[in-house]
mmCIF file of C-alpha atoms in Angstrom:
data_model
loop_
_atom_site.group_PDB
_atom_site.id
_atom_site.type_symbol
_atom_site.label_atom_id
_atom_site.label_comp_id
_atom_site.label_asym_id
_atom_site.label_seq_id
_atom_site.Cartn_x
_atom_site.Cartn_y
_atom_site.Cartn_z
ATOM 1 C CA UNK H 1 0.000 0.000 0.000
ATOM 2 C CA UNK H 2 1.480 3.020 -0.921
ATOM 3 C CA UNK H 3 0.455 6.485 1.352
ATOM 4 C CA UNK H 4 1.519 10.223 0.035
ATOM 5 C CA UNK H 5 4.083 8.190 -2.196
ATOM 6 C CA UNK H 6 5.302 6.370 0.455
ATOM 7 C CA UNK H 7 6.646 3.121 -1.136
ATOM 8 C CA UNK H 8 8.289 0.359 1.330
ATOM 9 C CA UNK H 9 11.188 -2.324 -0.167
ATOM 10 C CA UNK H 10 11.556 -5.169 1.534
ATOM 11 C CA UNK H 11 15.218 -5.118 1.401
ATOM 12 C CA UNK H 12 15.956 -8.747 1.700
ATOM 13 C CA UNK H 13 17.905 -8.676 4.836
ATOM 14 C CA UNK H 14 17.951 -11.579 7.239
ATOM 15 C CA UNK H 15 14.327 -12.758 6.196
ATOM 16 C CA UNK H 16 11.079 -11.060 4.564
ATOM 17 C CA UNK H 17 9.671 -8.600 6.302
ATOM 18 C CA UNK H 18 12.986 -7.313 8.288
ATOM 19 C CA UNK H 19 14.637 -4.575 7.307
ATOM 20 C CA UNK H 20 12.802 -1.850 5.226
ATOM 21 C CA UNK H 21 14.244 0.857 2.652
ATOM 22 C CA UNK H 22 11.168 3.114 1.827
ATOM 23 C CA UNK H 23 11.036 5.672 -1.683
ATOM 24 C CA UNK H 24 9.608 8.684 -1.362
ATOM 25 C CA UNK H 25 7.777 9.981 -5.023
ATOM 26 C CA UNK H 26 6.987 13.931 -5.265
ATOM 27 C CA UNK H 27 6.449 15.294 -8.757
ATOM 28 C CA UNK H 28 8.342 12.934 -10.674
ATOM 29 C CA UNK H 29 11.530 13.060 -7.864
ATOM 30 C CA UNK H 30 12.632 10.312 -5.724
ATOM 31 C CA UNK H 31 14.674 9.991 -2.108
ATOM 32 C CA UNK H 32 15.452 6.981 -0.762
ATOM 33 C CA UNK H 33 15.211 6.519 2.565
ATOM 34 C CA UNK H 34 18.091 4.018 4.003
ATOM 35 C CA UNK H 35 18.768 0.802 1.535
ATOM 36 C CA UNK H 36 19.762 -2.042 3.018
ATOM 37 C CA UNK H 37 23.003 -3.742 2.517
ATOM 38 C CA UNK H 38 25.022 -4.190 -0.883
ATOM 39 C CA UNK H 39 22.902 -7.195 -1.700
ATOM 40 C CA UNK H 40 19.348 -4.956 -1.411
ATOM 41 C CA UNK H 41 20.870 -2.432 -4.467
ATOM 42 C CA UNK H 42 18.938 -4.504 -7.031
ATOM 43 C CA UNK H 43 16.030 -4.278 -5.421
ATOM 44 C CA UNK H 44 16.118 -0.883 -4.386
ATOM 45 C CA UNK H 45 16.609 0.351 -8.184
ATOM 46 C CA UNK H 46 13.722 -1.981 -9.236
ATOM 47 C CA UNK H 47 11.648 -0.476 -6.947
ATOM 48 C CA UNK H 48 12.294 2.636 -9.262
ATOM 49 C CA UNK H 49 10.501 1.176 -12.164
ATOM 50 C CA UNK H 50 7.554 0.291 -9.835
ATOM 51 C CA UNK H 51 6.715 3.995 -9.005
ATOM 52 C CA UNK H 52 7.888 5.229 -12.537
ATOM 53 C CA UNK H 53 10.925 7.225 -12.101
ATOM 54 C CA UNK H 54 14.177 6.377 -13.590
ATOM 55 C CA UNK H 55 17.338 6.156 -11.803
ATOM 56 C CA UNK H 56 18.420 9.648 -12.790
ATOM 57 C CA UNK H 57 15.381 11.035 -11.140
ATOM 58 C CA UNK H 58 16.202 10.230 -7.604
ATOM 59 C CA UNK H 59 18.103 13.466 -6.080
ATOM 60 C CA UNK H 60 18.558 11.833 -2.662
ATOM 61 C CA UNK H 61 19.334 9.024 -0.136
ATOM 62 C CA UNK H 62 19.195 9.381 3.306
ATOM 63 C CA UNK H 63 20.271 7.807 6.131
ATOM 64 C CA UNK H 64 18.723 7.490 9.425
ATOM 65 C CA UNK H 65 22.364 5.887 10.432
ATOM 66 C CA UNK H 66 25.180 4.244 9.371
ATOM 67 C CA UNK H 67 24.654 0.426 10.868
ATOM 68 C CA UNK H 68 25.066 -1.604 7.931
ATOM 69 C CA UNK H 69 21.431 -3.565 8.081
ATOM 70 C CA UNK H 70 20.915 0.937 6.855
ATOM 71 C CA UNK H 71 23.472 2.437 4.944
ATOM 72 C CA UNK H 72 25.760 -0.876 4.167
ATOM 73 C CA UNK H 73 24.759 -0.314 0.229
ATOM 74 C CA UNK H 74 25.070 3.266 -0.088
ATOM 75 C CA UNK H 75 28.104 3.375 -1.977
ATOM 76 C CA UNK H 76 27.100 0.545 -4.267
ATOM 77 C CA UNK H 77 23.542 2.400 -4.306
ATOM 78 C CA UNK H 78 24.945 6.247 -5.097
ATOM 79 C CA UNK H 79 27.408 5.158 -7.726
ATOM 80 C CA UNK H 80 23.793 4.045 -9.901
ATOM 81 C CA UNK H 81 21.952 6.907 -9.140
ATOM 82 C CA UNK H 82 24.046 9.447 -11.471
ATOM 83 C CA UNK H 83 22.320 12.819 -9.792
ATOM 84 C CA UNK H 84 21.912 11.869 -5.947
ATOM 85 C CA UNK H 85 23.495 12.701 -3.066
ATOM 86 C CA UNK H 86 23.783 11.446 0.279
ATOM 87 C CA UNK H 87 22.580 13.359 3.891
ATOM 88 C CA UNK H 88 23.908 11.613 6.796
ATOM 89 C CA UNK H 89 24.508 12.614 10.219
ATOM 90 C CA UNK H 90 27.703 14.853 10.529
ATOM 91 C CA UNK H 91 29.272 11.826 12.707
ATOM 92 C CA UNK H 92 28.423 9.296 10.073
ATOM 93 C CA UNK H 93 29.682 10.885 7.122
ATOM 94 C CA UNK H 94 33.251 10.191 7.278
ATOM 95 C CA UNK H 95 32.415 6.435 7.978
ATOM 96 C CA UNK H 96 30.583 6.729 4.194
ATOM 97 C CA UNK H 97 33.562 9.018 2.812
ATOM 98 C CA UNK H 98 36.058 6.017 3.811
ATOM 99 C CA UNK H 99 34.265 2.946 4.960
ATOM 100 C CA UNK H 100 37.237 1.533 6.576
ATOM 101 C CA UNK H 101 36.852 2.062 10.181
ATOM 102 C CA UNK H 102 33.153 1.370 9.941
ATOM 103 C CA UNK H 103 33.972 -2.161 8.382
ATOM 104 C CA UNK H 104 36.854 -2.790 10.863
ATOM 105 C CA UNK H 105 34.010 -1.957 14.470
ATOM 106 C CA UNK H 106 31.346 -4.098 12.874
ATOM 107 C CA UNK H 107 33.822 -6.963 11.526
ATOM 108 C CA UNK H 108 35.147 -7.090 15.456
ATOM 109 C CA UNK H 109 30.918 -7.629 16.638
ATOM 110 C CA UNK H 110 30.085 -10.006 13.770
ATOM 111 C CA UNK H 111 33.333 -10.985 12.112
ATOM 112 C CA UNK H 112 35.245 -11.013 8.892
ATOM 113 C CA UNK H 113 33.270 -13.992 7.271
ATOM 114 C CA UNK H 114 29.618 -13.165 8.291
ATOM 115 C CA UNK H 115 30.463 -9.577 7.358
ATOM 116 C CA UNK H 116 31.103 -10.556 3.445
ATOM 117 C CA UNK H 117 28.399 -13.182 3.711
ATOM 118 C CA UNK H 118 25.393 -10.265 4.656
ATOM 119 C CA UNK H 119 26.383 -7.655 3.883
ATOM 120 C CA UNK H 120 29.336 -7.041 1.281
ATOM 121 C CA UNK H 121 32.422 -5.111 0.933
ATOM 122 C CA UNK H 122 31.491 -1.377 1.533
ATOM 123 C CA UNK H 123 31.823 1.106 -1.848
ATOM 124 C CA UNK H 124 33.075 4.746 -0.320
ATOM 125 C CA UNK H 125 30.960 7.556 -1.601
ATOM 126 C CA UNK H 126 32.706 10.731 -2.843
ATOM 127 C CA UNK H 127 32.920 13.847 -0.428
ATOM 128 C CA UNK H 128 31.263 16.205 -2.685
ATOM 129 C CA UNK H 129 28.304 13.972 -2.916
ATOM 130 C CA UNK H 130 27.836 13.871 1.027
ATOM 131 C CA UNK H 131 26.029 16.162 2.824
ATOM 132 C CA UNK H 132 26.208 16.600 6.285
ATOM 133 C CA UNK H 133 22.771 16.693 7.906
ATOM 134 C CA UNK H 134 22.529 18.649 11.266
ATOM 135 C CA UNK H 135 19.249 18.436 13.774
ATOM 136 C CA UNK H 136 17.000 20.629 11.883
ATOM 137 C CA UNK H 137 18.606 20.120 8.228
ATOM 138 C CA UNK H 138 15.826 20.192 5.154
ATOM 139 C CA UNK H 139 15.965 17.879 2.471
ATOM 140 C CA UNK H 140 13.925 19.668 -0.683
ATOM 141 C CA UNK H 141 12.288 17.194 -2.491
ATOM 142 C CA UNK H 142 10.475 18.577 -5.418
ATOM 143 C CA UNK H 143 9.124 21.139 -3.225
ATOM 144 C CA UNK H 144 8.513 18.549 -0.332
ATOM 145 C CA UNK H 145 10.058 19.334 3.110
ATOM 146 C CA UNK H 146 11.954 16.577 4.504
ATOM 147 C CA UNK H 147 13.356 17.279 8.150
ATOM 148 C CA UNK H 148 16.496 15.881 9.744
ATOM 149 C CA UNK H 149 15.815 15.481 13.377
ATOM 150 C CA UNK H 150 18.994 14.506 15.558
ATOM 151 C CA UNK H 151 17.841 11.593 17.441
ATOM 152 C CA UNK H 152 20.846 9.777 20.139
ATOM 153 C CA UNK H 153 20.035 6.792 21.823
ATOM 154 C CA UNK H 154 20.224 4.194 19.733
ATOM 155 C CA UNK H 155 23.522 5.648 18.038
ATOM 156 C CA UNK H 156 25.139 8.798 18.349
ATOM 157 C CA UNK H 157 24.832 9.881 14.706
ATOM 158 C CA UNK H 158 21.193 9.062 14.258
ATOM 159 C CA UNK H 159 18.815 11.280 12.533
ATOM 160 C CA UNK H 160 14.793 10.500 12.367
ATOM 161 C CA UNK H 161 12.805 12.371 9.172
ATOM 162 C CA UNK H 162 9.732 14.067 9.842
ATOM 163 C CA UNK H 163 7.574 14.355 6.208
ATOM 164 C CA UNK H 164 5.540 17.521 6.816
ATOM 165 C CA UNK H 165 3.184 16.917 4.442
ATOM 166 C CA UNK H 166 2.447 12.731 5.141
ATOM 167 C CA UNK H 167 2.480 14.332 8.494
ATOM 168 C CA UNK H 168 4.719 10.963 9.631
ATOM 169 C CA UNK H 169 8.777 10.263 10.240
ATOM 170 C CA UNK H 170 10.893 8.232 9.791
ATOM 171 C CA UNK H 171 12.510 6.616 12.585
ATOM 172 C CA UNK H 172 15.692 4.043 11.873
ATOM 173 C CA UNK H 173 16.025 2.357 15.060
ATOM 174 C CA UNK H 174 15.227 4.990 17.357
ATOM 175 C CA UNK H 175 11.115 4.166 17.745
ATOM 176 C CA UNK H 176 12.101 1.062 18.113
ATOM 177 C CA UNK H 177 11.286 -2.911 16.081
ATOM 178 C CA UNK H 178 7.876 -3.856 15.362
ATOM 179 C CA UNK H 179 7.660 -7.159 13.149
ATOM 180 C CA UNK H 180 4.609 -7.533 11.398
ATOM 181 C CA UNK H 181 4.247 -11.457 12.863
ATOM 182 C CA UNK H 182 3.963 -10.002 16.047
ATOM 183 C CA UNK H 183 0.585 -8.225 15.149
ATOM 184 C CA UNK H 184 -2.575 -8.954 16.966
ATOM 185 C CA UNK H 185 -6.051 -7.396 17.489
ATOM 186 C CA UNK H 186 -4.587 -5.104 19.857
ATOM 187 C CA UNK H 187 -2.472 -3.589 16.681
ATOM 188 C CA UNK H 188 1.463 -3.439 16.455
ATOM 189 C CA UNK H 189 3.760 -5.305 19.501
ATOM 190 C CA UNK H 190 7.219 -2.907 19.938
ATOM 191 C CA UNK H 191 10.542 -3.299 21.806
ATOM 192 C CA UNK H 192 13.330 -0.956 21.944
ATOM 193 C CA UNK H 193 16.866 -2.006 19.866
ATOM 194 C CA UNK H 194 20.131 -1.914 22.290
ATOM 195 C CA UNK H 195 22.463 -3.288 19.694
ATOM 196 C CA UNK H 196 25.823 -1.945 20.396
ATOM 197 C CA UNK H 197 27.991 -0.034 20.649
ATOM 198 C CA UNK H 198 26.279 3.657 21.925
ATOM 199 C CA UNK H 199 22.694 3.027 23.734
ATOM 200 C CA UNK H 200 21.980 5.664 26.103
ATOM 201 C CA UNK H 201 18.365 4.772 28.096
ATOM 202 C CA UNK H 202 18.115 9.002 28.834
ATOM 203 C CA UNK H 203 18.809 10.072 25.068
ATOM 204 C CA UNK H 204 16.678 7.175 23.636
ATOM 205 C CA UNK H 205 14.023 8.435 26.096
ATOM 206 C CA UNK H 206 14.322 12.473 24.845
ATOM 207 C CA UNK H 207 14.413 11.228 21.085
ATOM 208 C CA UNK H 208 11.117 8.900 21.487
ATOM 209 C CA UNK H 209 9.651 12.087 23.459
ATOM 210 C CA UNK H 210 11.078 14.600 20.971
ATOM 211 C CA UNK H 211 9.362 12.607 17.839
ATOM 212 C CA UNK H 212 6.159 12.135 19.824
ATOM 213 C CA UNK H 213 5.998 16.062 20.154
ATOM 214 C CA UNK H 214 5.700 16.114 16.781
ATOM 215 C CA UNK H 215 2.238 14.476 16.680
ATOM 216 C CA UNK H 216 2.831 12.049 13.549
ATOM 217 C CA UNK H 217 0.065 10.230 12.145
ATOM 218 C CA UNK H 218 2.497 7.062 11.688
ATOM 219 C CA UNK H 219 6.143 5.761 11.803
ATOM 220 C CA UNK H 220 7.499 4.297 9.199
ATOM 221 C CA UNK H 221 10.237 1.948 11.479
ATOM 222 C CA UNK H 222 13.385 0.130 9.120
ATOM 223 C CA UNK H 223 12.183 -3.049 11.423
ATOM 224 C CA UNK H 224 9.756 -3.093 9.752
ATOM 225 C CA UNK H 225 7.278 -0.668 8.160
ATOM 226 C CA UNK H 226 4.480 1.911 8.923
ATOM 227 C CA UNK H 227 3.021 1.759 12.573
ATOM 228 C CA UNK H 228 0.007 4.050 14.222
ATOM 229 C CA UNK H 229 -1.095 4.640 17.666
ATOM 230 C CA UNK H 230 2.239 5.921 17.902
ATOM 231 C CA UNK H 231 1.451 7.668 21.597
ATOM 232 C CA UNK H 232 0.829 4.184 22.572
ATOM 233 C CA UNK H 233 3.854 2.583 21.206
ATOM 234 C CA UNK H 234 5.705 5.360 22.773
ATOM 235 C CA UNK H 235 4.562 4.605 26.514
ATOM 236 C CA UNK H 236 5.446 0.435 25.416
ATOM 237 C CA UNK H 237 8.886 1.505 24.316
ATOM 238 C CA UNK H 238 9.109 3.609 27.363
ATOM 239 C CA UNK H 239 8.021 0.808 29.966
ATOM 240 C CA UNK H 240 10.640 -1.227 28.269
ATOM 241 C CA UNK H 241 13.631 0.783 28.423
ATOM 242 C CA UNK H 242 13.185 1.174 31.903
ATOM 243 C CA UNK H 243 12.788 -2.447 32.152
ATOM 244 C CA UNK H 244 15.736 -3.353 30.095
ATOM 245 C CA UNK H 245 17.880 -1.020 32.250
ATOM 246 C CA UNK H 246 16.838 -2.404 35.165
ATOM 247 C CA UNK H 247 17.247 -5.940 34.063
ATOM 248 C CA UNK H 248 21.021 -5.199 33.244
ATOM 249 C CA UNK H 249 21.616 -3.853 36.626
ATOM 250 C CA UNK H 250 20.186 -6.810 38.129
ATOM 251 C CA UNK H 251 22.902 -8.764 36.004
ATOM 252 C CA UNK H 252 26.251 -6.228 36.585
ATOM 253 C CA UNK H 253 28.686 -8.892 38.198
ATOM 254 C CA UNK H 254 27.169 -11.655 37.565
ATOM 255 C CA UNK H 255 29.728 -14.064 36.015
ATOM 256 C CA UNK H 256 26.983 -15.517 33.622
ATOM 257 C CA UNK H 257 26.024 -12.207 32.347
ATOM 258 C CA UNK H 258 25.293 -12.578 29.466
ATOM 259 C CA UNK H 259 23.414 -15.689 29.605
ATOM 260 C CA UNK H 260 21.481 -13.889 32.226
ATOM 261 C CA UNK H 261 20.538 -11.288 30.153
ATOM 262 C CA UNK H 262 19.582 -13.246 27.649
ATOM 263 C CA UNK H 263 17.472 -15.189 29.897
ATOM 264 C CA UNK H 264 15.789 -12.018 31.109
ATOM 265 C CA UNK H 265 15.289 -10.060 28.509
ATOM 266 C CA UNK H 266 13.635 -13.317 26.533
ATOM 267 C CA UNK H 267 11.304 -13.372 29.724
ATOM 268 C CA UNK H 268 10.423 -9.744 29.015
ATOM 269 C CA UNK H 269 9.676 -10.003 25.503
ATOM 270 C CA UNK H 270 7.239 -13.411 26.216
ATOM 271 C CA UNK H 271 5.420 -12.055 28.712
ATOM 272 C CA UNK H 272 4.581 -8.531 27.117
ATOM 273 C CA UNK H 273 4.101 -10.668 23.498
ATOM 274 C CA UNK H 274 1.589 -12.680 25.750
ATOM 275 C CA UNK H 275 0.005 -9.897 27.374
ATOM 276 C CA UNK H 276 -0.421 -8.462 24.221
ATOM 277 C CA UNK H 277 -2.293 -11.127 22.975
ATOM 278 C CA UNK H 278 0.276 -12.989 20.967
ATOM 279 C CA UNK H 279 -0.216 -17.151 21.550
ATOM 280 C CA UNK H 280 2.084 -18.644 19.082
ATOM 281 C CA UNK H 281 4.545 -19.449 22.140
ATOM 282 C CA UNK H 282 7.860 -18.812 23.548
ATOM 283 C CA UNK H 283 9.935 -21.222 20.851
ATOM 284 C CA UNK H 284 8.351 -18.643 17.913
ATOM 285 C CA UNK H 285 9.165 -15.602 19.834
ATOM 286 C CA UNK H 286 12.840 -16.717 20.692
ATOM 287 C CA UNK H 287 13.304 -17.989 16.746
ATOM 288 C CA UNK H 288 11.803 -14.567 15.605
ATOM 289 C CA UNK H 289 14.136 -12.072 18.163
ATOM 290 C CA UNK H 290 16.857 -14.047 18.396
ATOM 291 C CA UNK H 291 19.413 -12.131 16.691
ATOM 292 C CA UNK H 292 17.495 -8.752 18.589
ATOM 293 C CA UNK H 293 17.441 -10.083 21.929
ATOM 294 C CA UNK H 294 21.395 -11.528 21.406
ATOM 295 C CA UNK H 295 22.334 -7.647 20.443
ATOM 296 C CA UNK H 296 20.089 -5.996 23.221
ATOM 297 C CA UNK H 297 22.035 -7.749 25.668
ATOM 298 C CA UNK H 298 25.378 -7.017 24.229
ATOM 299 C CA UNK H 299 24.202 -3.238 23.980
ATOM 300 C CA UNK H 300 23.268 -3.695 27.461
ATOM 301 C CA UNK H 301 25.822 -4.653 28.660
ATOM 302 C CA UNK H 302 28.249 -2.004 26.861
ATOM 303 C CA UNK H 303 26.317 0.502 28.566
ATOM 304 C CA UNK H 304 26.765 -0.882 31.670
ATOM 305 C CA UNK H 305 30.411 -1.015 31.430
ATOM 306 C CA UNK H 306 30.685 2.265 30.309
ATOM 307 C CA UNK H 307 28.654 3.762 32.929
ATOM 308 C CA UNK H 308 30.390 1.762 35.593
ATOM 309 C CA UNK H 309 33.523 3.418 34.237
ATOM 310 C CA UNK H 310 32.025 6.772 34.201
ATOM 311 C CA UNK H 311 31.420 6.363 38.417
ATOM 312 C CA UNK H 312 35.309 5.316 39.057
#
């Protein structure tokens, strides 16, 4: 379904329904809005020919961040799209300038041979076809206003995108993952992302709070799609911050750590999933968040290092 020329690509990531890219139309211009890995570039420009613009009519691609399940195809995605440019946080674009380091931080959380199985060698972009987005930064597409918000918490150089006119934004990781198995009567079921390295509980708070001010009629999330009620999802994602914190200081010192947080935070999801009134079971929530709830808990618990270092 496409809203105000909203399209959404399934990128192809990890399994269907995932990670979302989304194409914004406005008189015969296009922006993309984050694109997957290397391996989601074919889909991304065949998306093109579904809402009838040509490559060459795309002026931009944004990024919400630079994690690679986001912005891992950007170079590979710019260099066939002959007029666009890229708008990126100010702290991610030297990581799409020159790759490198960005490779090297997620290669040490993943590895070297996972990293070329998912997601491909990154492409750098040129310099002079980056542009820095600040908090507050418009993107004119075709006359549409599209708004860089600067939204920490889930990473440092995260920007949401509020779309004036569809009156909606959208949100990266920062409003959070709601998969589209996990809907029941009660609408969409949402838990915050962790993943490391730079979760901060009181920034992730402000930015959820900040978007929320706004009064959007929807998100449009990466993981995955458009969501309403959004006040509603805001007090979940809320609840469960606080929860998640809590649940990693309950587990600072514990030798098992990580298996405890594991543990806990895979309690936290199945009871709210139940409560929601999801009954497919425990074994289909843990085979449907397992990669989530394994980086929550190592997001977790680089917070909690860091802020145990920040009290010495």
């Amino acid at each position: 379904m496409t809203i105000h020329g909203i399209h959404t690509i399934d990128t192809g990531f990890v399994r269907p329904q995932f990670d979302a890219a989304y194409l914004i139309i406005e008189n015969g211009r296009g922006a993309f809005i984050d694109c997957g890995t290397n391996f989601s570039v074919p889909r991304m420009l065949a998306a093109l020919g579904g809402a009838g613009i040509t490559a060459a009519e795309v002026d931009w691609l944004i990024l919400t961040h630079v994690h690679l399940d986001h912005a891992g195809g950007a170079g590979e995605l710019i260099a066939q799209l002959p007029n666009a440019k890229l708008v990126v946080h100010p702290r991610g674009a030297r990581h799409m300038i020159d790759p490198s380091a960005l490779w090297a931080g997620a290669s040490a959380v993943y590895g070297e041979e996972v990293m070329e199985r998912e997601y491909g060698r990154l492409r750098p972009i040129p310099a002079e076809r980056v542009v820095e987005a600040a908090d507050g930064h418009v993107v004119d597409l075709a006359g549409r206003s599209l708004r860089c918000i600067d939204t920490p918490g889930h990473a440092k150089h995260h920007i949401a995108i509020h779309d004036a006119r569809a009156n909606v934004c959208f949100t990266g990781d920062v409003f959070g993952l709601s998969y589209r198995e996990f809907d029941t009567g009660n609408g969409p079921f949402i838990l915050p992302t962790t993943s490391p390295v730079q979760f901060d509980p009181d920034a992730l708070h402000a930015s959820i709070d900040r978007l929320i001010a706004l009064q959007p009629e929807a998100m449009y999330l990466t993981h995955f799609d458009r969501v309403e009620n959004v006040a509603k999802l805001a007090t979940d994602l809320h609840q469960q911050i606080d929860a998640m914190v809590a649940l990693a200081r309950a587990a600072h010192g514990r030798p098992d750590r990580h298996a405890a947080l594991i543990a806990s935070l895979t309690d936290l999801y199945a009871e709210r999933a139940e409560a929601h009134g999801w009954s497919q079971g425990r074994e289909a929530l843990c085979r449907l968040l397992a990669m989530d709830i394994e980086l929550n808990a190592q997001g977790l618990a680089v917070w909690l290092d860091s802020a145990q270092r920040r009290t010495q």
